[in-house]
Amino acid sequence: MGKERHAARIKRNAFAWMLLFPSLVFLGLFTYYPIAKTVKLSFYQADLSIRKPLYIGLDNYKTMLHDAVFHKVFLNNLWFAAGTIPISLALALAMAVFANRALKTKGLVRTAFFYPTVIPMIAIANIWLFIYTPQYGLLDRLARVIGSGETNWLGTPHTVMWAMIAMIIWKEAGYFMVFYLAGMQNISKELYEAADADGVGGWKVFRKITFPLLLPTTLL
């Protein structure tokens, strides 16, 4: 019996690895290999004036650390991450809770929430360019209705970061929602039934049951 169980487990694991293999190949070719290649090239000087890359050690990193443009870009990336990640996760969780409810249109709601994720980035850029365009964009038209002046959202240093953050949140929240929906399927319905029997309100159920049990998904 032990040998049969062991053979069955090996067979099951082999089948799982066969299913994963195509994705792992693409992940290795288009994600891990470029990362490793980039790290390797960072120790070399490679430009049009040199036929063969010249090993220079950490000189590229020393130059980068003293580059004012790099400092600005690095700070902008920190602000961008701080603005997109928490808000995207919070919005995705709210969308997942709403989409997970027993609604007749549940499938339609999930599709609508996830749809921005599958739109190509070039199309996303054009959609939001229409929203942000000075004078003719949707935001400026709304501002004109309430008596406010026009704003160059993508051409003003104080607004361009927030404009980009809003666009990325709109595109990525649906992707994170899928993970939360998957995590909710693993939460025992008995917990919700017990809370309902005790007369616990919806907000308290979310704080005491749903959110804590979705922490592994949030960390992922």
Tab-separated table of C-alpha atoms in Angstrom:
chain	number	residue	atom	x	y	z
A	1	MET	CA	0.000	0.000	0.000
A	2	GLY	CA	2.832	2.383	0.886
A	3	LYS	CA	4.578	1.808	-2.457
A	4	GLU	CA	1.327	2.275	-4.356
A	5	ARG	CA	0.612	5.524	-2.543
A	6	HIS	CA	4.138	6.750	-3.218
A	7	ALA	CA	3.854	5.874	-6.920
A	8	ALA	CA	0.481	7.623	-7.121
A	9	ARG	CA	1.950	10.744	-5.519
A	10	ILE	CA	4.887	10.757	-7.952
A	11	LYS	CA	2.511	10.356	-10.872
A	12	ARG	CA	0.300	13.171	-9.604
A	13	ASN	CA	3.288	15.474	-9.048
A	14	ALA	CA	4.700	14.639	-12.478
A	15	PHE	CA	1.379	15.535	-14.082
A	16	ALA	CA	1.309	18.836	-12.176
A	17	TRP	CA	4.847	19.703	-13.316
A	18	MET	CA	3.903	18.862	-16.908
A	19	LEU	CA	1.033	21.362	-16.700
A	20	LEU	CA	3.318	23.991	-15.200
A	21	PHE	CA	6.205	23.404	-17.603
A	22	PRO	CA	5.033	25.649	-20.511
A	23	SER	CA	4.416	28.569	-18.131
A	24	LEU	CA	7.762	28.006	-16.411
A	25	VAL	CA	9.538	28.073	-19.771
A	26	PHE	CA	7.981	31.426	-20.706
A	27	LEU	CA	8.604	32.766	-17.202
A	28	GLY	CA	12.249	31.774	-17.412
A	29	LEU	CA	12.766	33.134	-20.945
A	30	PHE	CA	10.957	36.440	-20.576
A	31	THR	CA	11.375	37.231	-16.862
A	32	TYR	CA	14.269	35.525	-15.089
A	33	TYR	CA	16.720	35.375	-18.000
A	34	PRO	CA	16.386	39.106	-18.830
A	35	ILE	CA	16.843	39.953	-15.137
A	36	ALA	CA	19.984	37.824	-14.875
A	37	LYS	CA	21.308	39.235	-18.178
A	38	THR	CA	20.682	42.813	-17.028
A	39	VAL	CA	22.497	42.226	-13.734
A	40	LYS	CA	25.448	40.741	-15.602
A	41	LEU	CA	25.623	43.620	-18.101
A	42	SER	CA	25.538	46.148	-15.260
A	43	PHE	CA	29.146	45.191	-14.505
A	44	TYR	CA	30.245	45.985	-18.074
A	45	GLN	CA	30.558	49.045	-20.247
A	46	ALA	CA	28.725	48.405	-23.499
A	47	ASP	CA	28.137	51.135	-26.070
A	48	LEU	CA	28.629	51.803	-29.796
A	49	SER	CA	32.247	52.873	-29.292
A	50	ILE	CA	33.235	49.478	-27.854
A	51	ARG	CA	33.021	46.351	-30.012
A	52	LYS	CA	33.121	44.012	-27.009
A	53	PRO	CA	31.669	44.839	-23.568
A	54	LEU	CA	34.403	45.892	-21.161
A	55	TYR	CA	34.295	44.714	-17.539
A	56	ILE	CA	34.330	47.743	-15.209
A	57	GLY	CA	33.090	46.236	-11.947
A	58	LEU	CA	30.927	48.569	-9.823
A	59	ASP	CA	31.685	51.750	-11.790
A	60	ASN	CA	28.180	51.868	-13.300
A	61	TYR	CA	26.648	51.710	-9.828
A	62	LYS	CA	28.984	54.442	-8.535
A	63	THR	CA	27.986	56.688	-11.439
A	64	MET	CA	24.324	55.948	-10.858
A	65	LEU	CA	24.489	56.793	-7.137
A	66	HIS	CA	25.907	60.245	-7.972
A	67	ASP	CA	23.385	60.902	-10.751
A	68	ALA	CA	20.717	63.491	-9.850
A	69	VAL	CA	18.340	62.069	-12.466
A	70	PHE	CA	18.569	58.622	-10.860
A	71	HIS	CA	17.771	60.106	-7.435
A	72	LYS	CA	14.701	61.835	-8.863
A	73	VAL	CA	13.512	58.726	-10.708
A	74	PHE	CA	14.056	56.534	-7.639
A	75	LEU	CA	12.049	58.920	-5.446
A	76	ASN	CA	9.269	59.097	-8.040
A	77	ASN	CA	9.085	55.302	-8.108
A	78	LEU	CA	8.739	55.195	-4.324
A	79	TRP	CA	5.894	57.714	-4.433
A	80	PHE	CA	4.302	55.837	-7.321
A	81	ALA	CA	4.418	52.521	-5.431
A	82	ALA	CA	3.127	54.134	-2.230
A	83	GLY	CA	0.223	55.616	-4.161
A	84	THR	CA	-0.758	52.601	-6.269
A	85	ILE	CA	-0.217	49.474	-4.154
A	86	PRO	CA	-2.268	50.249	-0.980
A	87	ILE	CA	-5.133	51.863	-2.892
A	88	SER	CA	-5.203	49.098	-5.527
A	89	LEU	CA	-5.332	46.405	-2.836
A	90	ALA	CA	-8.053	48.193	-0.868
A	91	LEU	CA	-10.148	48.751	-3.987
A	92	ALA	CA	-9.574	45.161	-5.171
A	93	LEU	CA	-10.709	43.827	-1.805
A	94	ALA	CA	-13.865	45.952	-1.883
A	95	MET	CA	-14.577	44.803	-5.451
A	96	ALA	CA	-14.006	41.153	-4.480
A	97	VAL	CA	-16.370	41.385	-1.502
A	98	PHE	CA	-19.041	42.950	-3.708
A	99	ALA	CA	-18.517	40.506	-6.594
A	100	ASN	CA	-18.553	37.518	-4.234
A	101	ARG	CA	-22.053	38.237	-3.001
A	102	ALA	CA	-24.877	35.982	-4.181
A	103	LEU	CA	-26.061	38.245	-6.996
A	104	LYS	CA	-27.800	37.100	-10.152
A	105	THR	CA	-25.394	39.254	-12.169
A	106	LYS	CA	-22.288	38.048	-10.315
A	107	GLY	CA	-20.565	36.855	-13.494
A	108	LEU	CA	-21.253	40.145	-15.271
A	109	VAL	CA	-19.946	42.171	-12.308
A	110	ARG	CA	-16.724	40.138	-12.141
A	111	THR	CA	-16.185	40.548	-15.884
A	112	ALA	CA	-16.772	44.303	-15.692
A	113	PHE	CA	-14.304	44.676	-12.816
A	114	PHE	CA	-11.648	42.540	-14.519
A	115	TYR	CA	-12.097	43.978	-18.025
A	116	PRO	CA	-9.571	46.881	-17.685
A	117	THR	CA	-6.840	44.342	-16.904
A	118	VAL	CA	-7.074	42.700	-20.342
A	119	ILE	CA	-7.109	45.967	-22.297
A	120	PRO	CA	-3.711	46.640	-23.965
A	121	MET	CA	-1.696	49.421	-22.358
A	122	ILE	CA	-1.712	51.488	-25.554
A	123	ALA	CA	-5.521	51.504	-25.472
A	124	ILE	CA	-5.501	52.404	-21.778
A	125	ALA	CA	-3.192	55.329	-22.521
A	126	ASN	CA	-5.524	56.615	-25.237
A	127	ILE	CA	-8.599	56.302	-23.014
A	128	TRP	CA	-7.000	58.274	-20.195
A	129	LEU	CA	-5.461	60.767	-22.624
A	130	PHE	CA	-9.021	61.614	-23.641
A	131	ILE	CA	-9.862	62.116	-19.954
A	132	TYR	CA	-6.799	64.261	-19.179
A	133	THR	CA	-6.492	66.366	-22.373
A	134	PRO	CA	-6.626	70.095	-21.539
A	135	GLN	CA	-9.786	71.933	-22.694
A	136	TYR	CA	-11.314	68.919	-24.464
A	137	GLY	CA	-10.763	66.166	-21.883
A	138	LEU	CA	-13.512	64.826	-19.655
A	139	LEU	CA	-11.994	66.237	-16.452
A	140	ASP	CA	-11.656	69.742	-17.871
A	141	ARG	CA	-15.212	69.638	-19.215
A	142	LEU	CA	-16.483	68.667	-15.763
A	143	ALA	CA	-14.344	71.395	-14.210
A	144	ARG	CA	-15.880	73.903	-16.622
A	145	VAL	CA	-19.375	72.883	-15.483
A	146	ILE	CA	-18.559	73.669	-11.843
A	147	GLY	CA	-16.808	76.911	-12.802
A	148	SER	CA	-13.211	75.793	-12.325
A	149	GLY	CA	-10.338	76.566	-14.691
A	150	GLU	CA	-8.602	74.114	-17.000
A	151	THR	CA	-5.648	71.995	-15.821
A	152	ASN	CA	-2.893	70.363	-17.817
A	153	TRP	CA	-2.995	67.129	-15.808
A	154	LEU	CA	-0.083	65.453	-17.604
A	155	GLY	CA	1.982	68.607	-18.046
A	156	THR	CA	1.994	69.899	-14.478
A	157	PRO	CA	4.529	68.434	-11.997
A	158	HIS	CA	2.016	68.563	-9.126
A	159	THR	CA	-0.686	66.601	-10.955
A	160	VAL	CA	1.077	64.217	-13.353
A	161	MET	CA	2.001	61.709	-10.625
A	162	TRP	CA	-1.569	61.505	-9.324
A	163	ALA	CA	-2.882	61.229	-12.889
A	164	MET	CA	-0.610	58.239	-13.560
A	165	ILE	CA	-1.486	56.636	-10.204
A	166	ALA	CA	-5.222	56.881	-10.974
A	167	MET	CA	-4.720	55.237	-14.380
A	168	ILE	CA	-2.693	52.316	-12.985
A	169	ILE	CA	-5.148	51.735	-10.124
A	170	TRP	CA	-8.022	51.564	-12.614
A	171	LYS	CA	-6.124	49.035	-14.727
A	172	GLU	CA	-4.647	46.803	-11.999
A	173	ALA	CA	-7.358	46.636	-9.302
A	174	GLY	CA	-9.319	44.004	-11.235
A	175	TYR	CA	-6.223	41.792	-11.453
A	176	PHE	CA	-5.754	41.871	-7.673
A	177	MET	CA	-9.481	41.242	-7.253
A	178	VAL	CA	-9.074	37.787	-8.823
A	179	PHE	CA	-6.631	36.785	-6.085
A	180	TYR	CA	-8.990	37.976	-3.378
A	181	LEU	CA	-11.892	36.103	-4.960
A	182	ALA	CA	-9.792	32.934	-4.982
A	183	GLY	CA	-8.869	33.494	-1.327
A	184	MET	CA	-12.525	33.945	-0.363
A	185	GLN	CA	-13.393	30.546	-1.782
A	186	ASN	CA	-11.108	28.981	0.858
A	187	ILE	CA	-12.884	30.656	3.782
A	188	SER	CA	-15.275	28.236	5.440
A	189	LYS	CA	-18.914	29.217	5.018
A	190	GLU	CA	-19.562	27.832	8.505
A	191	LEU	CA	-17.793	30.864	9.971
A	192	TYR	CA	-20.221	33.206	8.221
A	193	GLU	CA	-23.189	31.063	9.217
A	194	ALA	CA	-22.087	31.125	12.867
A	195	ALA	CA	-21.632	34.909	12.722
A	196	ASP	CA	-25.068	35.299	11.134
A	197	ALA	CA	-26.629	33.101	13.831
A	198	ASP	CA	-25.062	35.308	16.519
A	199	GLY	CA	-26.402	38.436	14.850
A	200	VAL	CA	-22.977	39.866	13.977
A	201	GLY	CA	-23.093	42.831	11.592
A	202	GLY	CA	-21.543	42.827	8.132
A	203	TRP	CA	-18.724	45.268	8.960
A	204	LYS	CA	-17.695	43.272	12.033
A	205	VAL	CA	-17.774	40.029	10.005
A	206	PHE	CA	-15.439	41.643	7.500
A	207	ARG	CA	-13.042	42.878	10.208
A	208	LYS	CA	-13.020	39.686	12.286
A	209	ILE	CA	-13.352	36.974	9.618
A	210	THR	CA	-12.862	38.033	6.011
A	211	PHE	CA	-9.955	40.453	6.311
A	212	PRO	CA	-7.793	38.391	8.732
A	213	LEU	CA	-8.242	35.203	6.707
A	214	LEU	CA	-7.285	37.054	3.522
A	215	LEU	CA	-3.974	38.297	4.926
A	216	PRO	CA	-2.000	35.519	3.143
A	217	THR	CA	-3.565	36.668	-0.136
A	218	THR	CA	-2.697	40.293	0.639
A	219	LEU	CA	0.924	39.343	1.337
A	220	LEU	CA	1.025	37.387	-1.929
